[in-house]
mmCIF file of C-alpha atoms in Angstrom:
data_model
loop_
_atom_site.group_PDB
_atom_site.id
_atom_site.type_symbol
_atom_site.label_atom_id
_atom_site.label_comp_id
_atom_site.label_asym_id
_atom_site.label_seq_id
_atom_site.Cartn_x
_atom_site.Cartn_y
_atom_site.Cartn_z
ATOM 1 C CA UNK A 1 0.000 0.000 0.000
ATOM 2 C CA UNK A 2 1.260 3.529 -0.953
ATOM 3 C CA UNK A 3 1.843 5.656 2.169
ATOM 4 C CA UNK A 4 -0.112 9.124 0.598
ATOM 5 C CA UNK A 5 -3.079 7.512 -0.986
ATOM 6 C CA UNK A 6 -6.545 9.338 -0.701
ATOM 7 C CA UNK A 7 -8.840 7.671 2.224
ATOM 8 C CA UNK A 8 -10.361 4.509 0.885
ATOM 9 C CA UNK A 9 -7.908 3.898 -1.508
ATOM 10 C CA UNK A 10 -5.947 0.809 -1.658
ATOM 11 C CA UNK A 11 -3.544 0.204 -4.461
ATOM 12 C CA UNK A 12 -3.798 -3.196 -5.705
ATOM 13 C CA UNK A 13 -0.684 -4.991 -7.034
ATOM 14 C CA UNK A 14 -0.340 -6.569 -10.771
ATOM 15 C CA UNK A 15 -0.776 -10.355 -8.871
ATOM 16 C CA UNK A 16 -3.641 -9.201 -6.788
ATOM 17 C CA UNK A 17 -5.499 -8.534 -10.369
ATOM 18 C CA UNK A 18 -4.306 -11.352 -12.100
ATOM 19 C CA UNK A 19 -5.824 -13.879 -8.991
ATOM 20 C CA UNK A 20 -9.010 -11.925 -8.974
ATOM 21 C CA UNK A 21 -9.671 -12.351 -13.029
ATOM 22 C CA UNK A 22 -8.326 -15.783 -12.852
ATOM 23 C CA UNK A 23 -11.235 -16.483 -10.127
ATOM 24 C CA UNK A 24 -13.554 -14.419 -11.002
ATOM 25 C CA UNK A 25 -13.422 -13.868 -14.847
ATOM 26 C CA UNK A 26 -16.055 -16.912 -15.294
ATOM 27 C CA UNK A 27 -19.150 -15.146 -13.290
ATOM 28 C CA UNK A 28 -18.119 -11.870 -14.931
ATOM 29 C CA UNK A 29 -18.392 -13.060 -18.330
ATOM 30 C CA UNK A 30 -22.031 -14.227 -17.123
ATOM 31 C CA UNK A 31 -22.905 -11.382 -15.489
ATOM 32 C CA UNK A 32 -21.705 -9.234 -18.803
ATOM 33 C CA UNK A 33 -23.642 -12.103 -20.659
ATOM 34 C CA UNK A 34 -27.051 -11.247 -19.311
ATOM 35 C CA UNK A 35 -26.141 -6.858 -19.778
ATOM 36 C CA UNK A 36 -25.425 -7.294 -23.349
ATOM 37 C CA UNK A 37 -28.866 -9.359 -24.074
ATOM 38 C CA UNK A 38 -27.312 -12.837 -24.987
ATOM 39 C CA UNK A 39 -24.655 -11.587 -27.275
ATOM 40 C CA UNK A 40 -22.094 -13.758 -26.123
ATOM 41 C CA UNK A 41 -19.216 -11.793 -28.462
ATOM 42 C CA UNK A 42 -20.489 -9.079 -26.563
ATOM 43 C CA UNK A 43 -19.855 -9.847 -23.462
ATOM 44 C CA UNK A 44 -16.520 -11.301 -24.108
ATOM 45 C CA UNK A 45 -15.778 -7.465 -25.780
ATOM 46 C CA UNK A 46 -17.565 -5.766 -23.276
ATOM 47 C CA UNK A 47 -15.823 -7.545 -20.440
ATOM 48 C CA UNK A 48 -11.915 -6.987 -21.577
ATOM 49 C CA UNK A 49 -13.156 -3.802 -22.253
ATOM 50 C CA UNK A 50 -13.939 -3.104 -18.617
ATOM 51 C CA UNK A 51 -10.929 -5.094 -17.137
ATOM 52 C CA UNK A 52 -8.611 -3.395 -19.347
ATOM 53 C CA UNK A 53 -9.405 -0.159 -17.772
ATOM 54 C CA UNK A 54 -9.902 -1.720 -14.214
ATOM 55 C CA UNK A 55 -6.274 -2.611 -14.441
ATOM 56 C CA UNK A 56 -5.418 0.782 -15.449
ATOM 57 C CA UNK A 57 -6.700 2.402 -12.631
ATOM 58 C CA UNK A 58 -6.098 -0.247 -10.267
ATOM 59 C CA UNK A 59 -4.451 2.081 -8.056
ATOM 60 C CA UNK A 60 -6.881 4.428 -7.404
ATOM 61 C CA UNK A 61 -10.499 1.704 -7.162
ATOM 62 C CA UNK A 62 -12.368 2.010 -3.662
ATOM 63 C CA UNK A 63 -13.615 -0.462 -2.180
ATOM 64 C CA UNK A 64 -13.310 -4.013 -3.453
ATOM 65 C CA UNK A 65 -12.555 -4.745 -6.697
ATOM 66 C CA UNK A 66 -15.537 -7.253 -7.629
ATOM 67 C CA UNK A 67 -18.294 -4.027 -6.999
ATOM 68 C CA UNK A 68 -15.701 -1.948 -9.548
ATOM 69 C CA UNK A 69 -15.944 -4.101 -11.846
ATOM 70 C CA UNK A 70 -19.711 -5.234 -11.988
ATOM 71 C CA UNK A 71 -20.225 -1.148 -12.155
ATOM 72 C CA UNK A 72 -18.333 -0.849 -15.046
ATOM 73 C CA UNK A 73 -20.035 -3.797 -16.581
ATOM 74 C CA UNK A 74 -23.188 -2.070 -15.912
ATOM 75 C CA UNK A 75 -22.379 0.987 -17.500
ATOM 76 C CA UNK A 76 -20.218 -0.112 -20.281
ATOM 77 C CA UNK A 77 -22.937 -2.011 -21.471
ATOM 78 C CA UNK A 78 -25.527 1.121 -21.573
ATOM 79 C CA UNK A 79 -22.686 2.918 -23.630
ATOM 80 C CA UNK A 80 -22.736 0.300 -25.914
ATOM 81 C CA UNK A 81 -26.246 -0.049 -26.482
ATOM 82 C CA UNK A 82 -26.503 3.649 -27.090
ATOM 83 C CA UNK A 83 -23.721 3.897 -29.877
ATOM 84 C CA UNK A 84 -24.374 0.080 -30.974
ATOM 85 C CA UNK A 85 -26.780 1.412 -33.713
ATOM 86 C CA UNK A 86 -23.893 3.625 -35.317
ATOM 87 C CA UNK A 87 -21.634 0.296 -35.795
ATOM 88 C CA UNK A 88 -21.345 -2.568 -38.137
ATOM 89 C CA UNK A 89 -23.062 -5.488 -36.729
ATOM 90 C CA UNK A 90 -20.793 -8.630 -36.229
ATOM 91 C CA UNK A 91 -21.915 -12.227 -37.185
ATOM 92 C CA UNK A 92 -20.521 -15.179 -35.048
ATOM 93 C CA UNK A 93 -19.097 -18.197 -36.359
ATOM 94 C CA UNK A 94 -21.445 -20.794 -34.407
ATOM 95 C CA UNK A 95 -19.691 -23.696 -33.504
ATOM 96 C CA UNK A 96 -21.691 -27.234 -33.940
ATOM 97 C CA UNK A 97 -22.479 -29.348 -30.613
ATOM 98 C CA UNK A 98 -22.343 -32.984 -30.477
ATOM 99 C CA UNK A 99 -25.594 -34.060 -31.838
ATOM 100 C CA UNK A 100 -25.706 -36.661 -28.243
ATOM 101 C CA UNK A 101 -26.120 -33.696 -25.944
ATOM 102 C CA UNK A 102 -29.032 -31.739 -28.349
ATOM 103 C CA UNK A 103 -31.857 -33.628 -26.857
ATOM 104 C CA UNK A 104 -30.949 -33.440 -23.259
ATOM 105 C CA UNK A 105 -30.194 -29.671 -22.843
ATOM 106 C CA UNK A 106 -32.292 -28.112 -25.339
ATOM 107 C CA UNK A 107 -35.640 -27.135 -23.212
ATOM 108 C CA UNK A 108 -32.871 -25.905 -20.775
ATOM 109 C CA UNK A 109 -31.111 -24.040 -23.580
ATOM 110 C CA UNK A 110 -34.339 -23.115 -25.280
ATOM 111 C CA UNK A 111 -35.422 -21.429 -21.794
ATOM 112 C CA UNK A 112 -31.981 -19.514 -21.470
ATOM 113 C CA UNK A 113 -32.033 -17.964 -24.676
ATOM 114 C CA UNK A 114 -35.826 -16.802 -24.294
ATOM 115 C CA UNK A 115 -34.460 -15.374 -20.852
ATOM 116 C CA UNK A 116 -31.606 -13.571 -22.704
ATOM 117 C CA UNK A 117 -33.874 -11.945 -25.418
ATOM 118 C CA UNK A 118 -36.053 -10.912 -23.066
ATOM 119 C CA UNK A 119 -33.573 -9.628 -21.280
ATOM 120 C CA UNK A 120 -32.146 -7.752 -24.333
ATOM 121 C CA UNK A 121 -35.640 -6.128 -24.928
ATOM 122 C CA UNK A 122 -35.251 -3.889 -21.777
ATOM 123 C CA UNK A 123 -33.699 -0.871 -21.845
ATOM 124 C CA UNK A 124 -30.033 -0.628 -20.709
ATOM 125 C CA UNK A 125 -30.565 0.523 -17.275
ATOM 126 C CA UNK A 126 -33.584 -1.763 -16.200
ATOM 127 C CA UNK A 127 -31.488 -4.957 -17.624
ATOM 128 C CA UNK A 128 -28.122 -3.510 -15.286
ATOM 129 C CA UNK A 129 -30.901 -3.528 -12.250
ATOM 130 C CA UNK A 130 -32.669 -6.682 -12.664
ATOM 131 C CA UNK A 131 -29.137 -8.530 -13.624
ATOM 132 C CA UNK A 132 -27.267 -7.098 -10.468
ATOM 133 C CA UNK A 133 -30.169 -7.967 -8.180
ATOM 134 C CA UNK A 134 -31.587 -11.313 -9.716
ATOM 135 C CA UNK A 135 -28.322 -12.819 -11.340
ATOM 136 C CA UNK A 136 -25.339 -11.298 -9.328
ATOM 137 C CA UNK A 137 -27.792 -11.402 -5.833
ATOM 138 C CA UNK A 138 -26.798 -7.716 -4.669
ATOM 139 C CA UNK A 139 -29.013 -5.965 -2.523
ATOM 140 C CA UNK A 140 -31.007 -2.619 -3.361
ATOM 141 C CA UNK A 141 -28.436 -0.891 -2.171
ATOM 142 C CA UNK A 142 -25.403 -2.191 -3.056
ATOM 143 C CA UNK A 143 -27.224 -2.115 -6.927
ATOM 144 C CA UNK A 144 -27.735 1.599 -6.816
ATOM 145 C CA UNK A 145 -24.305 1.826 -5.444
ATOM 146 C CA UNK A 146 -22.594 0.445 -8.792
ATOM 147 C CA UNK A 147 -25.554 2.139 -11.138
ATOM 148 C CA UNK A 148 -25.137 5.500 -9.382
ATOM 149 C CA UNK A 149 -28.756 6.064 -8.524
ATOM 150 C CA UNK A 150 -30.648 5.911 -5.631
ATOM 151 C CA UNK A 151 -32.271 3.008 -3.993
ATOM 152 C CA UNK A 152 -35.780 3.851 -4.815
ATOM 153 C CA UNK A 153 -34.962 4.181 -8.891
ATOM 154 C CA UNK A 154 -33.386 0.633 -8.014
ATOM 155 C CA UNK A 155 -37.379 -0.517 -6.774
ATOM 156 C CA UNK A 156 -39.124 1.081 -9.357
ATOM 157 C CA UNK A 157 -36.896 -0.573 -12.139
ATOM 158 C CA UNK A 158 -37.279 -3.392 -10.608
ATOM 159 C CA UNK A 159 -41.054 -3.682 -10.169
ATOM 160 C CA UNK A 160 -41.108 -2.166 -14.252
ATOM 161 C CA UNK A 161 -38.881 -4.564 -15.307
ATOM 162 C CA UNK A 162 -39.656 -7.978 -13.830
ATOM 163 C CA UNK A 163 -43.576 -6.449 -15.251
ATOM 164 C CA UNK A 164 -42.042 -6.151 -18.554
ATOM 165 C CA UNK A 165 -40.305 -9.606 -18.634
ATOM 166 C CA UNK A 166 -42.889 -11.186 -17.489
ATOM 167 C CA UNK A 167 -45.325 -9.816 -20.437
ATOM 168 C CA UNK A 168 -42.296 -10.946 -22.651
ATOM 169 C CA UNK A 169 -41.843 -14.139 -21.500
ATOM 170 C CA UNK A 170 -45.799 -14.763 -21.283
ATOM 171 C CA UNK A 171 -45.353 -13.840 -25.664
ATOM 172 C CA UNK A 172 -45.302 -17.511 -27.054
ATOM 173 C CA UNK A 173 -42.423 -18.028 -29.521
ATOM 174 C CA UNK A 174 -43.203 -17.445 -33.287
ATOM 175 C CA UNK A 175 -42.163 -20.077 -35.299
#
């Protein structure tokens, strides 16, 4: 720890980040999953992105660096959704699963990805509030901590978005 750091502030050393992506990089690539609506490309993108510049500032994060990073998640992903529409959309190469495994994981699959487009559907913000509450299991407060708001926007986009998926997820599939 540096002697003349601001209160709060702990610098974190280059191992100290390299453990916490190695154990943590899994659930942050889900959590970044579920903010970019499925995309898994996305979320791979979306989370370098944000540990890139975690790593930057490593020295100056409060707190721990788990809440930093779901933050910047969170945010990162409403910047992206806002200039998405000026890019060129990417295609993924899908790779093929063994036929053997199709039948038992596809209702489970099938359910996911109806989950993930429905989460995609909501605006930015409500999707960064329902995954940091329902997926990552923070509390009201710690969510409007990382979003920046207040704990009552935190209810209310709650309530309006759990309403909204469940209309979405009521909408039977087109085929």
């Amino acid at each position: 720890m540096v002697q003349n750091e601001p209160l709060g502030v702990t610098a974190i050393e280059p191992d100290e980040f390299t453990d916490f992506v190695a154990n943590r990089a899994t659930a942050l690539l889900r959590t970044a999953y579920l903010l970019c609506g499925g995309d898994r490309g996305a979320a791979e993108d979306l989370l370098q992105d944000v540990l890139e510049r975690t790593y930057r500032k490593r020295g100056r994060v409060r707190g721990g660096l788990e809440p930093y990073v779901r933050a910047g998640l969170a945010n990162a992903a409403a910047n992206r959704w806002r200039t998405r529409s000026r890019r060129v959309p990417e295609a993924p190469l899908e790779r093929a699963a063994d036929p053997g495994t199709w039948t038992d994981e596809a209702a489970r699959l099938a359910d996911r990805d109806r989950v993930a487009t429905a989460l995609g559907g909501l605006p930015p913000r409500m999707r960064a509030v329902l995954v940091l509450r329902f997926f990552d299991d923070l509390s009201e407060a710690d969510t409007a901590a990382a979003l920046g708001c207040g704990v009552g926007t935190v209810k209310s986009q709650t309530s309006r978005g759990l309403e909204r998926l469940r209309t979405l997820l009521d909408t039977p599939v087109r085929s």
